[in-house]
Short mmCIF file of C-alpha atoms in Angstrom, two decimals:
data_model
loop_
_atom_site.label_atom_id
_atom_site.label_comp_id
_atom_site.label_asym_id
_atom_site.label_seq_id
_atom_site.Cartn_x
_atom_site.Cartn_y
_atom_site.Cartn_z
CA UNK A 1 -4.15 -6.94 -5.67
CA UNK A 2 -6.59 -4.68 -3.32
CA UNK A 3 -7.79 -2.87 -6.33
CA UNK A 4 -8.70 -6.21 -8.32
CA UNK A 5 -10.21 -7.38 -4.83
CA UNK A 6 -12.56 -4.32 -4.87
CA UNK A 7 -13.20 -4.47 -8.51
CA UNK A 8 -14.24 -8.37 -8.03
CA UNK A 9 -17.17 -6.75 -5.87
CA UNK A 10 -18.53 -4.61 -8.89
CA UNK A 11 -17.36 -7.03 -12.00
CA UNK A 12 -19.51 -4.63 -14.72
CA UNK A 13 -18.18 -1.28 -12.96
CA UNK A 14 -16.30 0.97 -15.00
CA UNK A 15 -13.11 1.58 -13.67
CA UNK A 16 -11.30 5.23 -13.70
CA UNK A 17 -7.68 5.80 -13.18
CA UNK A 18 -5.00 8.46 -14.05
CA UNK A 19 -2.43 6.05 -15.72
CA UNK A 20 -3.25 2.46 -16.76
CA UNK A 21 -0.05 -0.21 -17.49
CA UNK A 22 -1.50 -3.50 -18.09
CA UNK A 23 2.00 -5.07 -18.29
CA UNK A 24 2.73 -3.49 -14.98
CA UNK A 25 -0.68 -4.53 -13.85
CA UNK A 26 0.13 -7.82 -15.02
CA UNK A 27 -3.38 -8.07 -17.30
CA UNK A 28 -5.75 -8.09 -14.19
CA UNK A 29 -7.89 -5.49 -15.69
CA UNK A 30 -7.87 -6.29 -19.36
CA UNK A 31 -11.48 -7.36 -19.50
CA UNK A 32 -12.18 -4.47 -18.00
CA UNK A 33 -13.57 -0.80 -19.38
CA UNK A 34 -10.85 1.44 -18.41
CA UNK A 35 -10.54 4.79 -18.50
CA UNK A 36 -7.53 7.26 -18.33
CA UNK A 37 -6.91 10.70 -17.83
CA UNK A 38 -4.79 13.10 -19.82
CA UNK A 39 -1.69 11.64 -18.28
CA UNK A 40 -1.86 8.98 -20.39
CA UNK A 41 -0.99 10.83 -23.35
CA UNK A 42 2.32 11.51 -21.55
CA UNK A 43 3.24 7.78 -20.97
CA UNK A 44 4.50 8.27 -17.66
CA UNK A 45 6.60 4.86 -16.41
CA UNK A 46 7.47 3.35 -13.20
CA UNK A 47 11.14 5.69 -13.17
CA UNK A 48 9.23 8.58 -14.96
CA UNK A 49 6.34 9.08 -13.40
CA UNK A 50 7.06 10.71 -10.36
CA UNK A 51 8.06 13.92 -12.73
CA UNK A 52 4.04 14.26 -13.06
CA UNK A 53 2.79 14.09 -9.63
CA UNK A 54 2.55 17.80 -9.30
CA UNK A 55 -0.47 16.95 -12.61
CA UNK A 56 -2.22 14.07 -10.43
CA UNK A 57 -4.56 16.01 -8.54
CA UNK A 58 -5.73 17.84 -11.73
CA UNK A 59 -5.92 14.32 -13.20
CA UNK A 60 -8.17 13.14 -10.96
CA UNK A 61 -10.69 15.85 -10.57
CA UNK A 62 -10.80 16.04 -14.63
CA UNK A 63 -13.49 12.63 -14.78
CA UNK A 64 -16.49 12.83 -15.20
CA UNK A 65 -18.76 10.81 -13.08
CA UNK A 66 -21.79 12.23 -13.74
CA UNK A 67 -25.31 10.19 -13.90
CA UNK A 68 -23.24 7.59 -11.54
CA UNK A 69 -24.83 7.14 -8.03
CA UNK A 70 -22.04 4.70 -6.70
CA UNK A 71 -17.96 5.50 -6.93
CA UNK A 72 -15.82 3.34 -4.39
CA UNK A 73 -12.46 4.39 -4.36
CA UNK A 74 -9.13 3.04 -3.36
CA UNK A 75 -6.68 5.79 -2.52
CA UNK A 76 -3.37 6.18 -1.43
CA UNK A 77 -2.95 9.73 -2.50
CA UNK A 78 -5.22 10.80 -5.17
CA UNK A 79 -7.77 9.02 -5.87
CA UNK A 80 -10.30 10.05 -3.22
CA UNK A 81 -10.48 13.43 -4.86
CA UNK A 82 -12.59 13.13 -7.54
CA UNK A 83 -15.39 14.68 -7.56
CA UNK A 84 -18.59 13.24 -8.40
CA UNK A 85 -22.50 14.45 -8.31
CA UNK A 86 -23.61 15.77 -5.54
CA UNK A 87 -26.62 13.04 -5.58
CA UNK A 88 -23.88 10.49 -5.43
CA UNK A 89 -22.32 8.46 -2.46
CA UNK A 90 -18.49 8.11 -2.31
CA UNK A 91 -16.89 5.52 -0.17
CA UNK A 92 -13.14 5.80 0.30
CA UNK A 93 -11.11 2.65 0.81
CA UNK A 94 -8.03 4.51 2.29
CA UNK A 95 -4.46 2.81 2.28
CA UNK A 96 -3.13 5.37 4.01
CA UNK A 97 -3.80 9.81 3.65
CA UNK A 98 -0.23 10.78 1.59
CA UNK A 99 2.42 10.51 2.83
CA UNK A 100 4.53 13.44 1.21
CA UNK A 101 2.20 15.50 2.41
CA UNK A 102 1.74 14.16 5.71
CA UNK A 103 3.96 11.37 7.92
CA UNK A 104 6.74 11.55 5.56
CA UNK A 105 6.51 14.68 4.86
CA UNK A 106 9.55 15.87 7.02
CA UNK A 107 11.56 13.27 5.92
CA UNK A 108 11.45 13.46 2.21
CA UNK A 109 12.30 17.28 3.05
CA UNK A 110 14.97 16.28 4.78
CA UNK A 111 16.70 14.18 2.08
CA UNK A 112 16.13 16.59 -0.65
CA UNK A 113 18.71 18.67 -1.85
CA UNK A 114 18.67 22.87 -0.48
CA UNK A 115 18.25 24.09 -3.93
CA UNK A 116 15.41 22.06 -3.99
CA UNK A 117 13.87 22.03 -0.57
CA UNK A 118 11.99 25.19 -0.60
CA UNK A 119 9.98 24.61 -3.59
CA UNK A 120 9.19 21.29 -2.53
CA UNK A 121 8.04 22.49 0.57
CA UNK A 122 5.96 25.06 -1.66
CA UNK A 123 4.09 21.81 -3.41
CA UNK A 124 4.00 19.72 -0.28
CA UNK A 125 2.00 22.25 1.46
CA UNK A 126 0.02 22.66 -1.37
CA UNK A 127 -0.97 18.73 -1.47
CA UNK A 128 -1.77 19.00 1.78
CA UNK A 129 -4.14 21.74 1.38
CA UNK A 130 -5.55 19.79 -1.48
CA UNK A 131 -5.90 16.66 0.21
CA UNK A 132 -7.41 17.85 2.95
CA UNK A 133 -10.36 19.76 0.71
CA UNK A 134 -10.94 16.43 -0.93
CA UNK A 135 -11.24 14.31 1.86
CA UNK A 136 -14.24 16.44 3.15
CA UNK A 137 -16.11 15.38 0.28
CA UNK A 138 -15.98 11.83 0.78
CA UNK A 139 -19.00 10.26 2.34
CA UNK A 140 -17.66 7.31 4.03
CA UNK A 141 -13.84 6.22 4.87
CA UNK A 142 -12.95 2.69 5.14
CA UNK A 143 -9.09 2.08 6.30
CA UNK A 144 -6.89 -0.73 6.01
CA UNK A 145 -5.79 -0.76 9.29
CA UNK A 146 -6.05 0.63 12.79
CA UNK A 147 -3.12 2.81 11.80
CA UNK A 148 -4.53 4.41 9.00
CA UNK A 149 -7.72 4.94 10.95
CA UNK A 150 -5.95 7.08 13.23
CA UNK A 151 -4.42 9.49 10.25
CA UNK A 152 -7.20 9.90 8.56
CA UNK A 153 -9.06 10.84 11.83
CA UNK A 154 -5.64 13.52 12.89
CA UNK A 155 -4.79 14.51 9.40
CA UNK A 156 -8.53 14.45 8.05
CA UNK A 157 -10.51 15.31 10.79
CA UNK A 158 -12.75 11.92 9.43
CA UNK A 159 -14.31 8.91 11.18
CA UNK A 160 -13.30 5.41 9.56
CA UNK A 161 -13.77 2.05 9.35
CA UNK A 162 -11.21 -0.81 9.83
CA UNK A 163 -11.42 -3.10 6.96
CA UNK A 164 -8.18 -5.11 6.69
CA UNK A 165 -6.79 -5.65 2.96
CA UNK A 166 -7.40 -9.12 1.05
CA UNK A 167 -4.44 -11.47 1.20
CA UNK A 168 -4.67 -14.44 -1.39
CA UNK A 169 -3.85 -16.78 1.05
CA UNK A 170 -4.44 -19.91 -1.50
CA UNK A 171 -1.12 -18.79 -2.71
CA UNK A 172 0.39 -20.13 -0.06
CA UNK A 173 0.47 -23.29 1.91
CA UNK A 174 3.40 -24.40 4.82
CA UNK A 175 5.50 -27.04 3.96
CA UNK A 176 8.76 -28.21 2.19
CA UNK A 177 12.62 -27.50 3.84
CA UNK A 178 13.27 -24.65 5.49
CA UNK A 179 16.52 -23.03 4.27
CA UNK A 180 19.25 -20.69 5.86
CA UNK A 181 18.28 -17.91 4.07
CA UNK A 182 15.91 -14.80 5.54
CA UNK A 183 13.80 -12.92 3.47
CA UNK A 184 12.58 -9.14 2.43
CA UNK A 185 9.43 -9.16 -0.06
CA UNK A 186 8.91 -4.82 -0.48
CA UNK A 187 8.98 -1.93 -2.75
CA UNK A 188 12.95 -0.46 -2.56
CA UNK A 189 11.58 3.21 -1.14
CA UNK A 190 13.45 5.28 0.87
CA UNK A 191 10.47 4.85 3.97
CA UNK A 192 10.89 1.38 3.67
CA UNK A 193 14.21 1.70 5.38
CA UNK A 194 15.71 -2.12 3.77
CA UNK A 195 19.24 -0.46 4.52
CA UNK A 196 18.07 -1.52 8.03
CA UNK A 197 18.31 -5.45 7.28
CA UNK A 198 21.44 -4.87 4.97
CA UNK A 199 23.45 -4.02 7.21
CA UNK A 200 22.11 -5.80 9.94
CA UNK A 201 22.61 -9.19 7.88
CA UNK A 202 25.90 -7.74 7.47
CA UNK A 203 27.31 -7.71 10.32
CA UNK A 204 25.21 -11.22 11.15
CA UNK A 205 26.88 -12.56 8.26
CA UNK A 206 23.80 -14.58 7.79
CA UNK A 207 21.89 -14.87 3.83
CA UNK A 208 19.05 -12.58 3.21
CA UNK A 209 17.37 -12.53 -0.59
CA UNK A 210 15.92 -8.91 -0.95
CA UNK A 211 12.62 -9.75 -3.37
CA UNK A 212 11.41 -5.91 -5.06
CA UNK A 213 12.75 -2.80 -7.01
CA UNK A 214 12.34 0.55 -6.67
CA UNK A 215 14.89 3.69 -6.69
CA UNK A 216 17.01 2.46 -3.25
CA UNK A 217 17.93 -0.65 -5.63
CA UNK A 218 21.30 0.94 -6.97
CA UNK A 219 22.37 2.26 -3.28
CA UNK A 220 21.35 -1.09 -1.58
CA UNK A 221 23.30 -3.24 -3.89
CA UNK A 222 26.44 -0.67 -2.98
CA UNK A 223 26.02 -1.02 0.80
CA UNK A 224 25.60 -4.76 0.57
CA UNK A 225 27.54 -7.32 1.74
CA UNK A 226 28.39 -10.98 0.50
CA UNK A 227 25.41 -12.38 2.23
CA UNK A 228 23.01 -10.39 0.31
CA UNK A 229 21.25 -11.26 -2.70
CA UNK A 230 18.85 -9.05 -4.72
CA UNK A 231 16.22 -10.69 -6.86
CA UNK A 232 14.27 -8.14 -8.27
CA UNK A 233 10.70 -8.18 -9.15
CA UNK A 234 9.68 -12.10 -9.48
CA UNK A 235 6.63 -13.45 -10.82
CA UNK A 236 3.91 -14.58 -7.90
CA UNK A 237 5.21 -18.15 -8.13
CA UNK A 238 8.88 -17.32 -7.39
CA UNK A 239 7.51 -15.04 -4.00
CA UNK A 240 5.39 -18.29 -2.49
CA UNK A 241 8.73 -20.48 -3.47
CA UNK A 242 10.77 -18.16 -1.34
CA UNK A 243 8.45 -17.65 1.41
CA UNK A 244 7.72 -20.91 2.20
CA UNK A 245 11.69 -21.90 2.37
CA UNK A 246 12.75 -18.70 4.27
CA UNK A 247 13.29 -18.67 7.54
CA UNK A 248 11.69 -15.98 8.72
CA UNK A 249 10.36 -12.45 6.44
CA UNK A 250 11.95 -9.08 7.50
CA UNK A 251 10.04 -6.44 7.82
CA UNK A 252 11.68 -2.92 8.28
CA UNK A 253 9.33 0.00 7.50
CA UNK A 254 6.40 1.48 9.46
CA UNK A 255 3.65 -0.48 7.70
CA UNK A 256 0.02 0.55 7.11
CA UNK A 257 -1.28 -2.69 7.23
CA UNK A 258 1.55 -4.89 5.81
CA UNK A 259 0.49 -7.97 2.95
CA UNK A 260 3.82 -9.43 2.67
CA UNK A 261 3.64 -10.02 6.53
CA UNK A 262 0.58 -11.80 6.22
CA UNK A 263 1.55 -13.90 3.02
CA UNK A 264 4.91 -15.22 5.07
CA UNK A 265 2.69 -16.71 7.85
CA UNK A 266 -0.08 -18.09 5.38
CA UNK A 267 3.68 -20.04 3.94
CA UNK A 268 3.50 -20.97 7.57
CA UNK A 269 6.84 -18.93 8.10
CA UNK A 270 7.23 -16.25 11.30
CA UNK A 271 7.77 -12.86 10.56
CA UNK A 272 10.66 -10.61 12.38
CA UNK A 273 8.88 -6.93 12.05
CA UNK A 274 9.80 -3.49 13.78
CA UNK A 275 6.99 -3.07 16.54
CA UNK A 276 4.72 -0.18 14.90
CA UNK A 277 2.14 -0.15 12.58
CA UNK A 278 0.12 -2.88 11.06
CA UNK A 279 2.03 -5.90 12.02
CA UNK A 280 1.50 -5.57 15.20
CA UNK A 281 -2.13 -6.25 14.02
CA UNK A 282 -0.85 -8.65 11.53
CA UNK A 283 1.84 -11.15 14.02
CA UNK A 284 1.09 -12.41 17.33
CA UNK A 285 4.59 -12.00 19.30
CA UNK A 286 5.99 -14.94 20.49
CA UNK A 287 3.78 -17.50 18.33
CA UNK A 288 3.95 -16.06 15.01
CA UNK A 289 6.68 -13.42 14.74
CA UNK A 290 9.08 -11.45 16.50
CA UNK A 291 9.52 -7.55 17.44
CA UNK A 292 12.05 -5.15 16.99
CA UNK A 293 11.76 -1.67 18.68
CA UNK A 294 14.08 0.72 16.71
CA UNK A 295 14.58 0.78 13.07
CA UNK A 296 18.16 0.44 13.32
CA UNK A 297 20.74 -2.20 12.40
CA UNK A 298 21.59 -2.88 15.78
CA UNK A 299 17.95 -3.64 16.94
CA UNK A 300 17.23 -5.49 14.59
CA UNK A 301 20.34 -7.73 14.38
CA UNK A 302 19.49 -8.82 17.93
CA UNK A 303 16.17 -9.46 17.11
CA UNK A 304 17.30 -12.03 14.63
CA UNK A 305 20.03 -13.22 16.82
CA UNK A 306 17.63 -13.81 19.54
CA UNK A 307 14.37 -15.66 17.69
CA UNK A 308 14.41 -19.54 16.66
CA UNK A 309 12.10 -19.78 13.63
CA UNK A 310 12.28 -22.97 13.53
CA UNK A 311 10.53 -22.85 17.01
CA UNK A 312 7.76 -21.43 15.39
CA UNK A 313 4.50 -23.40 14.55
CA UNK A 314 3.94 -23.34 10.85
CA UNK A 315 0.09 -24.55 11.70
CA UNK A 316 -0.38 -21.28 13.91
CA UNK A 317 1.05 -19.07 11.32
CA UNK A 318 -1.02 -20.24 9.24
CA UNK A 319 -3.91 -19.96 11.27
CA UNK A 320 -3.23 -15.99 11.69
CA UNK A 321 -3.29 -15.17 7.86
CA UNK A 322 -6.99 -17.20 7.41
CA UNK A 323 -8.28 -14.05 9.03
CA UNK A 324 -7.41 -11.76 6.33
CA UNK A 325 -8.56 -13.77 3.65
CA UNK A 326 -9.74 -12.14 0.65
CA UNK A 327 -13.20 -13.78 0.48
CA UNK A 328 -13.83 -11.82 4.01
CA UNK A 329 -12.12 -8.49 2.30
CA UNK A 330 -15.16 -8.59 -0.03
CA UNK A 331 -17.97 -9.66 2.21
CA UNK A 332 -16.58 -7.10 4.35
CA UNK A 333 -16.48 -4.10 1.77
CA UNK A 334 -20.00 -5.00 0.39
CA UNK A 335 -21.28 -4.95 3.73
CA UNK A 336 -19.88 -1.36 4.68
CA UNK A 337 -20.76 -0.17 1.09
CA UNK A 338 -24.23 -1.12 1.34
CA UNK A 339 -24.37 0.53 5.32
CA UNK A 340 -22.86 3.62 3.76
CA UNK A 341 -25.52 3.46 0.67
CA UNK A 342 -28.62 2.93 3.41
CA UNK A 343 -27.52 5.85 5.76
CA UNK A 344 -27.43 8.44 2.75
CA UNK A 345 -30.27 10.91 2.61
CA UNK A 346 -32.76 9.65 0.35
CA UNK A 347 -32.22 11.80 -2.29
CA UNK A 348 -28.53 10.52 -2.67
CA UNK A 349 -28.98 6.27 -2.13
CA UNK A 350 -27.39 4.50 -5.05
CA UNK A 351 -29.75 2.91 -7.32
CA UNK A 352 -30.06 4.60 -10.47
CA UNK A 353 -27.29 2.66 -12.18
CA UNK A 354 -24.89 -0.10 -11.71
CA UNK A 355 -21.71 1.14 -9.19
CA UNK A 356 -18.97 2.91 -11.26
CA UNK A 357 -15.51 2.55 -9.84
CA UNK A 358 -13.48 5.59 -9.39
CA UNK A 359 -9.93 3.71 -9.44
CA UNK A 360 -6.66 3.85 -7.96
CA UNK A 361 -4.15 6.09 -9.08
CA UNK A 362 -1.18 4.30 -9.77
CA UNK A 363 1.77 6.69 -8.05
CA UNK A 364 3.40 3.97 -6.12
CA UNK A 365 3.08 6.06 -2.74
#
């Protein structure tokens, strides 16, 4: 949804990206000119692809941008590493420097198996090294959040710009019965850490739907109890539905910035979240949302146990997601685009051609 934000900015760009689904991508770019790298040939998928990542950065530095004067990019690994014309001005919309190679890069070590370990310590140095060479070629970084601003100013060594995501808020609108039921709306990663509500809502014995997939899915569903119910992805309509009638969304993981957390109050429903990261940019304690401080079971159980949602205003949560509208996402990013454009030396301001769009790489991380 952030890369379809962006590419409403530039409709006539081209758009580059190292895989392209349009199933997965639900047709959002089919009137669009896309082009691929040679990882397409491969046909990586959603269970397959992660066998290729050691190709991505490869991928990415094979396009060629040349005779374009513009490339925006929206990166959460890759994508900020390709390399365009020196004449040309590359803004970086960052979602957050990756993580394998950076904040989780210890803990993906640590779950891997010892045959494995030292070679993928091997490769995750080598990303880093990578990532940090390409991030010194980007002109201008633009994060999604005050968290990611600080990474890419530790990891990158780069000055940023807070510019929070776009949230479709029209989506959503407060209103209808409230059920029993609490909610989880993610991606089923291991850093997501939804074994953290399971078996919190286990030993609450209250309902909680889990909305995603991902590889966790076949663990969760073994460490669940009767109070749990997985529903898989579910088309757009389905998520609003259960927001709106939940009591409250759970959020569990360290977010960057956090959407779901924002589309739950824009449903006018609170949001219980651990206390790091982007919802605490995102919820207003005490009005819209709760805090937990540990990303454990226990913490988070008494959370729950302690916070009425029904309390909660559904006016005020409301209130709090207007700010992240999308309409200010891309008034915002053509803003900071243009700034970034204006400051360049003469000899590199875009203006030869229309802006081409270097796009996201699709590696789910």
């Amino acid at each position: 949804r952030v890369f379809a934000a962006i590419c409403d900015v530039w409709p006539q760009a081209d758009v580059f990206t190292a895989v392209y689904d349009e199933e997965g991508t639900e047709g959002r770019f089919a009137h669009r000119r896309i082009q691929t790298s040679f990882l397409q040939r491969l046909r990586p998928t959603a269970r397959t692809f992660r066998t290729f990542l050691p190709l991505y950065p490869a991928a990415i530095e094979s396009f060629d941008l040349a005779g374009y004067d513009l490339v925006v990019s929206s990166s959460s690994a890759w994508a900020h590493g390709v390399i365009v014309e020196e004449s040309a001005v590359h803004v970086c919309y960052c979602h957050n420097p990756f993580r394998y190679a950076w904040s989780e890069r210890e803990a993906a070590l640590g779950t891997s198996g010892r045959l494995l370990r030292p070679g993928l310590r091997w490769l995750f140095n080598h990303w880093r090294q990578w990532d940090w060479i390409a991030a010194q070629r980007v002109d201008r970084y633009l994060a999604n959040s005050d968290l990611t601003r600080r990474r890419v100013q530790r990891y990158y060594g780069r000055e940023s710009t807070v510019l929070p995501p776009p949230v479709e808020t029209a989506r959503f609108a407060p209103g209808g019965p409230v059920g029993e039921y609490y909610l989880v709306v993610s991606e089923l990663m291991f850093h997501k850490r939804i074994e953290v509500a399971v078996e919190a809502f286990n030993r609450l014995r209250r309902p909680l739907v889990v909305v995603g997939d991902g590889p966790e899915l076949r663990r969760l569903r073994r460490i669940a109890g009767p109070t749990v119910r997985f529903e898989g992805r579910v088309p757009d309509q389905r998520v609003a539905e259960l927001m709106q009638g939940a009591r409250a969304l759970v959020v569990t993981a360290t977010e960057e910035f956090g959407i779901a957390a924002v589309e739950a109050q824009a449903a006018g429903r609170p949001v219980i979240a651990l206390a790091e990261g982007g919802a605490c940019e995102t919820v207003i304690d005490g009005e819209t949302g709760t805090f937990y401080d540990r990303p454990d079971p226990d913490a988070l159980a008494a959370a729950v146990a302690a916070f009425d949602p029904l309390e909660v205003d559904p006016a005020a949560c409301a209130a709090q997601a207007a700010r992240f509208d999308v309409g200010r996402f891309r008034e915002g990013l053509r803003a900071l685009v243009t700034e970034a454009c204006a400051a360049a030396p003469n000899g590199r301001r875009a203006r030869r051609r229309p802006a081409r769009r270097a796009g996201r790489v699709l590696t789910g991380a």
